[in-house]
Structure formats: structure tokens, C-alpha cells
PDB file of C-alpha atoms in Angstrom:
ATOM      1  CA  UNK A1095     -11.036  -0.658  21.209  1.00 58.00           C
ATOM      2  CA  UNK A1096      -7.913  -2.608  19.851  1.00 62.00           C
ATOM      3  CA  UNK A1097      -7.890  -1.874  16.295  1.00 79.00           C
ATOM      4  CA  UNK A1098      -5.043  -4.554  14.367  1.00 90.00           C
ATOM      5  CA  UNK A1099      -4.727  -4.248  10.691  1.00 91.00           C
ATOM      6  CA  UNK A1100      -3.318  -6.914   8.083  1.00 92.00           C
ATOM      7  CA  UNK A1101      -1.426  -6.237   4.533  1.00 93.00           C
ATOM      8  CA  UNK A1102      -0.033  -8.228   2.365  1.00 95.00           C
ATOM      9  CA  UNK A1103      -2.039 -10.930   1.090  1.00 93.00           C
ATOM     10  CA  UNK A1104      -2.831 -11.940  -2.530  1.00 96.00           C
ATOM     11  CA  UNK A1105      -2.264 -14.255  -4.981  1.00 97.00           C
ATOM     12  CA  UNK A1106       0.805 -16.440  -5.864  1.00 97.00           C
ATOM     13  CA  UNK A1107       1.293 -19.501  -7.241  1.00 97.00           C
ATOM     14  CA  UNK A1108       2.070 -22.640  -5.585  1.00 97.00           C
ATOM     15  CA  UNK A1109       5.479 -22.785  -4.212  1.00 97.00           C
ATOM     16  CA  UNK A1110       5.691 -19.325  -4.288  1.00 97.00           C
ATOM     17  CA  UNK A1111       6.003 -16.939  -1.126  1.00 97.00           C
ATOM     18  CA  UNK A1112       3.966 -14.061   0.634  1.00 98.00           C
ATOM     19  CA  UNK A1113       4.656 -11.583   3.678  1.00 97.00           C
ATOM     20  CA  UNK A1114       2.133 -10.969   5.917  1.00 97.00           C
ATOM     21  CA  UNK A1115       2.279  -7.385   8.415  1.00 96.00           C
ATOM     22  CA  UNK A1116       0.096  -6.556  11.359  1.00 94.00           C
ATOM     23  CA  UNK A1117       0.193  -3.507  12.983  1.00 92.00           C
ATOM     24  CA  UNK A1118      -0.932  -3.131  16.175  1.00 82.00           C
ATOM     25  CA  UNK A1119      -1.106  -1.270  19.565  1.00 75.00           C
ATOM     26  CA  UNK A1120       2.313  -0.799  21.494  1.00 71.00           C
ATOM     27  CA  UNK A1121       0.591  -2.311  24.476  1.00 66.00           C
ATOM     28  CA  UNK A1122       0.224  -5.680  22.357  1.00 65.00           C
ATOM     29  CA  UNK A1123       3.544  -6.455  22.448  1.00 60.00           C
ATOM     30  CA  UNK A1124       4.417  -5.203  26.205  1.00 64.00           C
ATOM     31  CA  UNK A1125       3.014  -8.375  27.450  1.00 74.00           C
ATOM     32  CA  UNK A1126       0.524  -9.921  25.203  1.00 84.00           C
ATOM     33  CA  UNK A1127       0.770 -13.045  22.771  1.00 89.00           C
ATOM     34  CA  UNK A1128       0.142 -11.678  18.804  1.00 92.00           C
ATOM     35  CA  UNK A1129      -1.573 -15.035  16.722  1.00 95.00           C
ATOM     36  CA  UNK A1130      -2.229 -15.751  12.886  1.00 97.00           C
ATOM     37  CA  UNK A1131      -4.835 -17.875  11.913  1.00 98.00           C
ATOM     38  CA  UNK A1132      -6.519 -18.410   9.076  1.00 98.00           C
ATOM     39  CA  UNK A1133      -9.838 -19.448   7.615  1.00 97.00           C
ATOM     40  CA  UNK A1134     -10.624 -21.527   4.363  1.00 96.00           C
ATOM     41  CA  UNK A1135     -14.382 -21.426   2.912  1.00 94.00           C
ATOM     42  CA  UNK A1136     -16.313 -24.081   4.738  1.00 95.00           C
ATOM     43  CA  UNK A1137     -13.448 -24.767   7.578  1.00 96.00           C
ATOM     44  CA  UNK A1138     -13.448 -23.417  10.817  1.00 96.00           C
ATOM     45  CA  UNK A1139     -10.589 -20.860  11.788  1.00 96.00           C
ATOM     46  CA  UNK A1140      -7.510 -22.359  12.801  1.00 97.00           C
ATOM     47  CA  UNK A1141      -4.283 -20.858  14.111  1.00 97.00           C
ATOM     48  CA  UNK A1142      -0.946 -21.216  12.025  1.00 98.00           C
ATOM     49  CA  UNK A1143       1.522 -19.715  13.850  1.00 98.00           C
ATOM     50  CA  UNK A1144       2.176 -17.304  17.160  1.00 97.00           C
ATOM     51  CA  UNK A1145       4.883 -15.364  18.832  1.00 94.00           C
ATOM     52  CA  UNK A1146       4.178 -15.171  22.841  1.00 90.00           C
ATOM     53  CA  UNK A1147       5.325 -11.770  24.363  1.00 86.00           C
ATOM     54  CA  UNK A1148       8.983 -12.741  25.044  1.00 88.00           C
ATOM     55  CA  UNK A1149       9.246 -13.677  21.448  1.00 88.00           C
ATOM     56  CA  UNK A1150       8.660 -17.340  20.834  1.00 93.00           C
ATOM     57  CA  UNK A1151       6.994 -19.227  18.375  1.00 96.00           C
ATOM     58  CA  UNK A1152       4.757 -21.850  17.301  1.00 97.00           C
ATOM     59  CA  UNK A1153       3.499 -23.084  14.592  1.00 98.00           C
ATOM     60  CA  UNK A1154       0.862 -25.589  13.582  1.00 98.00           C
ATOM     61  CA  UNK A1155       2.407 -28.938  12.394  1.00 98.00           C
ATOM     62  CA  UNK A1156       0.942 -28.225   8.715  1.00 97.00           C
ATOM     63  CA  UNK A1157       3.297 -24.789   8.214  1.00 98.00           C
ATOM     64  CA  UNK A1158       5.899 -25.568  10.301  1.00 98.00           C
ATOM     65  CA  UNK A1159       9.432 -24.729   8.185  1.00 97.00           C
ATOM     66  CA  UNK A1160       7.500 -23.050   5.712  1.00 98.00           C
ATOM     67  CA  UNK A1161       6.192 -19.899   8.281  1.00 98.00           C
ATOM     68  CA  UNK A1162       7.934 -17.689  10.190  1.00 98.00           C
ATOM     69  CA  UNK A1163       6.562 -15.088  12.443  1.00 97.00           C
ATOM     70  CA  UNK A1164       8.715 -12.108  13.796  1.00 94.00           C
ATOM     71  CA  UNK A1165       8.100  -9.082  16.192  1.00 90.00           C
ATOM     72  CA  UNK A1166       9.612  -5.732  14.749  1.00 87.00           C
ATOM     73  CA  UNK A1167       9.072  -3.700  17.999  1.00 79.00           C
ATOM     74  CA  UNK A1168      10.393  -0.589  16.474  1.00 82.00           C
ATOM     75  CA  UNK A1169       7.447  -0.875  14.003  1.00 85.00           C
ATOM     76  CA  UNK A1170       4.847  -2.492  16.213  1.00 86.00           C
ATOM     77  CA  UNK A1171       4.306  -4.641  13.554  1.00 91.00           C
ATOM     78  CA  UNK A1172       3.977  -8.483  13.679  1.00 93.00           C
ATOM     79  CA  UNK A1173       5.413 -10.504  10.324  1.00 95.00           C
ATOM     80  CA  UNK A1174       4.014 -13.661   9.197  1.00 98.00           C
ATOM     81  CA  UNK A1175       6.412 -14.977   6.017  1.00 98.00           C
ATOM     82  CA  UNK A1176       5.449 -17.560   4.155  1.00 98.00           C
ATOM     83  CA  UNK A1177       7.367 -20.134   1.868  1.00 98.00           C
ATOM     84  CA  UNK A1178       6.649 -23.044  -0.620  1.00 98.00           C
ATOM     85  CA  UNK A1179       2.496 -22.136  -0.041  1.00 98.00           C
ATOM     86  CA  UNK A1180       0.401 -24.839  -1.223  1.00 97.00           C
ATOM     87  CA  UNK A1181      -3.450 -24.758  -2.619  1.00 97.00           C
ATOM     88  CA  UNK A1182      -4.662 -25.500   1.262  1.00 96.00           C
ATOM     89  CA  UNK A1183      -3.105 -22.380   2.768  1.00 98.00           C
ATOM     90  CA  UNK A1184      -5.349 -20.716   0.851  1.00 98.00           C
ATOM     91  CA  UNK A1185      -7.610 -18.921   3.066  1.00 97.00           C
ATOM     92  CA  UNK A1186      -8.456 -15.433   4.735  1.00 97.00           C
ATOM     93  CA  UNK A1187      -5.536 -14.533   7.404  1.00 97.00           C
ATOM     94  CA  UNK A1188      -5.955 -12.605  10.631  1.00 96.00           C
ATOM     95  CA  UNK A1189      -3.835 -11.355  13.091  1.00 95.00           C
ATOM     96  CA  UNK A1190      -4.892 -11.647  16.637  1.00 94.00           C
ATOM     97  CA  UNK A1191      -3.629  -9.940  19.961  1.00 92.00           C
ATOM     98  CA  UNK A1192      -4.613 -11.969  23.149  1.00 89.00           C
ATOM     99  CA  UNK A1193      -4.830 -10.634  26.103  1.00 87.00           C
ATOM    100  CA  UNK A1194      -1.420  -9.298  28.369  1.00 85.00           C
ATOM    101  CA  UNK A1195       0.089 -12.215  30.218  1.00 85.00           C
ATOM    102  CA  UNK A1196      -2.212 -14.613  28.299  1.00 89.00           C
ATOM    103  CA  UNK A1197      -0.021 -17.508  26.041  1.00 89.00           C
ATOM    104  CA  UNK A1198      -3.130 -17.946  23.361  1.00 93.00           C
ATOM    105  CA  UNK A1199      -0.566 -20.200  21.259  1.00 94.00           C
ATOM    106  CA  UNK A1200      -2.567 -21.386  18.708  1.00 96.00           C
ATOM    107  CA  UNK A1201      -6.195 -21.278  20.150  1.00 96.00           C
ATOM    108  CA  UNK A1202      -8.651 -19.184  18.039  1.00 96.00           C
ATOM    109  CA  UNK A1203     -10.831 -18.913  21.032  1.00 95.00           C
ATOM    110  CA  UNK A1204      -8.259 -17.254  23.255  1.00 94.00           C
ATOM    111  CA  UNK A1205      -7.704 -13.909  20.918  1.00 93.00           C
ATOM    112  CA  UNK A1206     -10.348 -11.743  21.986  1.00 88.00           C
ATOM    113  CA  UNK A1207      -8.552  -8.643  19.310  1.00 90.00           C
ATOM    114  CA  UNK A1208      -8.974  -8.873  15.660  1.00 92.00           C
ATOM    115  CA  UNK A1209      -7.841  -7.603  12.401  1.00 93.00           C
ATOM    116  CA  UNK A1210     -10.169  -7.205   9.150  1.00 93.00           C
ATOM    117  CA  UNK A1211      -8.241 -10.250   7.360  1.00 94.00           C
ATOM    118  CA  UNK A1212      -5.866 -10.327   4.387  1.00 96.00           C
ATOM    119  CA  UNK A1213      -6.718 -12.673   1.712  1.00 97.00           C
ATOM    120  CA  UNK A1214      -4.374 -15.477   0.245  1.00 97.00           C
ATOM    121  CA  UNK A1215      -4.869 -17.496  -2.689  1.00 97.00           C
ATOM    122  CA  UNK A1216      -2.191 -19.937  -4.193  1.00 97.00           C
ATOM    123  CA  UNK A1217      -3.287 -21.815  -7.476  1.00 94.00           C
TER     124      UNK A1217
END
């Protein structure tokens, strides 16, 4: 059982920043893609940003030069930093570990390991 767990959420003003962690299984990050989606009340889950196993990458067009998402392999931990957050990034956060040799991008459906969620809330 792949247990991944968040930190880092809260509550911030607009404008303002947060850093997102996951920590997860070494194996994760031998060969699998690590995603972070998010969900708002009443929307269904969408992915924001993920980092493929060789360490690139992508974003959804609606964060993109606002989030960054690193691998500290050292740590087995997965960042997620966010900048200039607006009202609609507001939402519960998970971190996601698809399976090894699987490019899950930004496809909710593809993770098949999840965290608990980290809450975010920008007024």
C-alpha cells in the first residue's frame, strides 16, 4: 500500500505564496511520474502541475509561471511552490504517484496512489 502524505497548505491572501511537500516511497521516484491536482467544492479534480520520472514538468495553462514543482531525491519529497495565488486556486491539493514507466502528466485518472490532501485557501 503506497502511503503519500501532503504538508503545507493553509491560508494566505491573494498574491501571496505557499509550499506544498509530498513525501513518498523511494520507488516513486525510480521510475514513476509524481502529480498535483487539486479539487475546488463543486468542481471535479483537476491536475496543476507534474514532474515525470526524469524530472520534467508540466503545468496546466491556468498556473503556469506561478507553480513550480521539484524532486528533492535526497528527501523523497516532491515540492509544489506556489506564487501570486488567486481566489480560484483555492481548493484541496493532492499529491499523486502514477504508476513506474507511466507519464500520468496531468490526468487525474491515471494516478492510481494518493495522499490525504492539504488544504489551500486564498481570500
Amino acid at each position: 500500500h503506497v502511503q503519500l502524505v501532503e504538508s503545507g497548505g493553509g491560508s494566505v491572501q491573494a498574491g501571496g505564496s505557499l509550499r506544498l511537500s509530498c513525501v513518498a516511497p523511494s520507488w516513486t521516484y525510480s521510475g514513476a511520474c509524481v502529480g498535483w491536482l487539486r479539487q475546488a467544492p463543486g468542481k471535479e479534480r483537476e491536475g496543476v502541475a507534474a514532474i515525470d520520472s526524469d524530472g520534467i514538468a508540466s503545468y496546466a495553462d491556468s498556473v503556469k509561471g506561478r507553480f513550480t514543482t521539484s524532486k528533492d531525491n535526497a528527501n523523497n519529497t516532491v515540492n509544489l511552490m506556489m506564487n501570486s495565488l488567486k481566489p480560484e486556486d483555492a481548493a484541496m491539493y493532492y499529491c499523486a504517484a502514477g504508476l513506474p514507466g507511466v507519464d500520468c502528466g496531468l490526468n487525474p485518472r491515471c494516478y492510481n496512489a494518493w495522499g490525504q490532501g492539504t488544504q489551500v485557501t486564498v481570500s
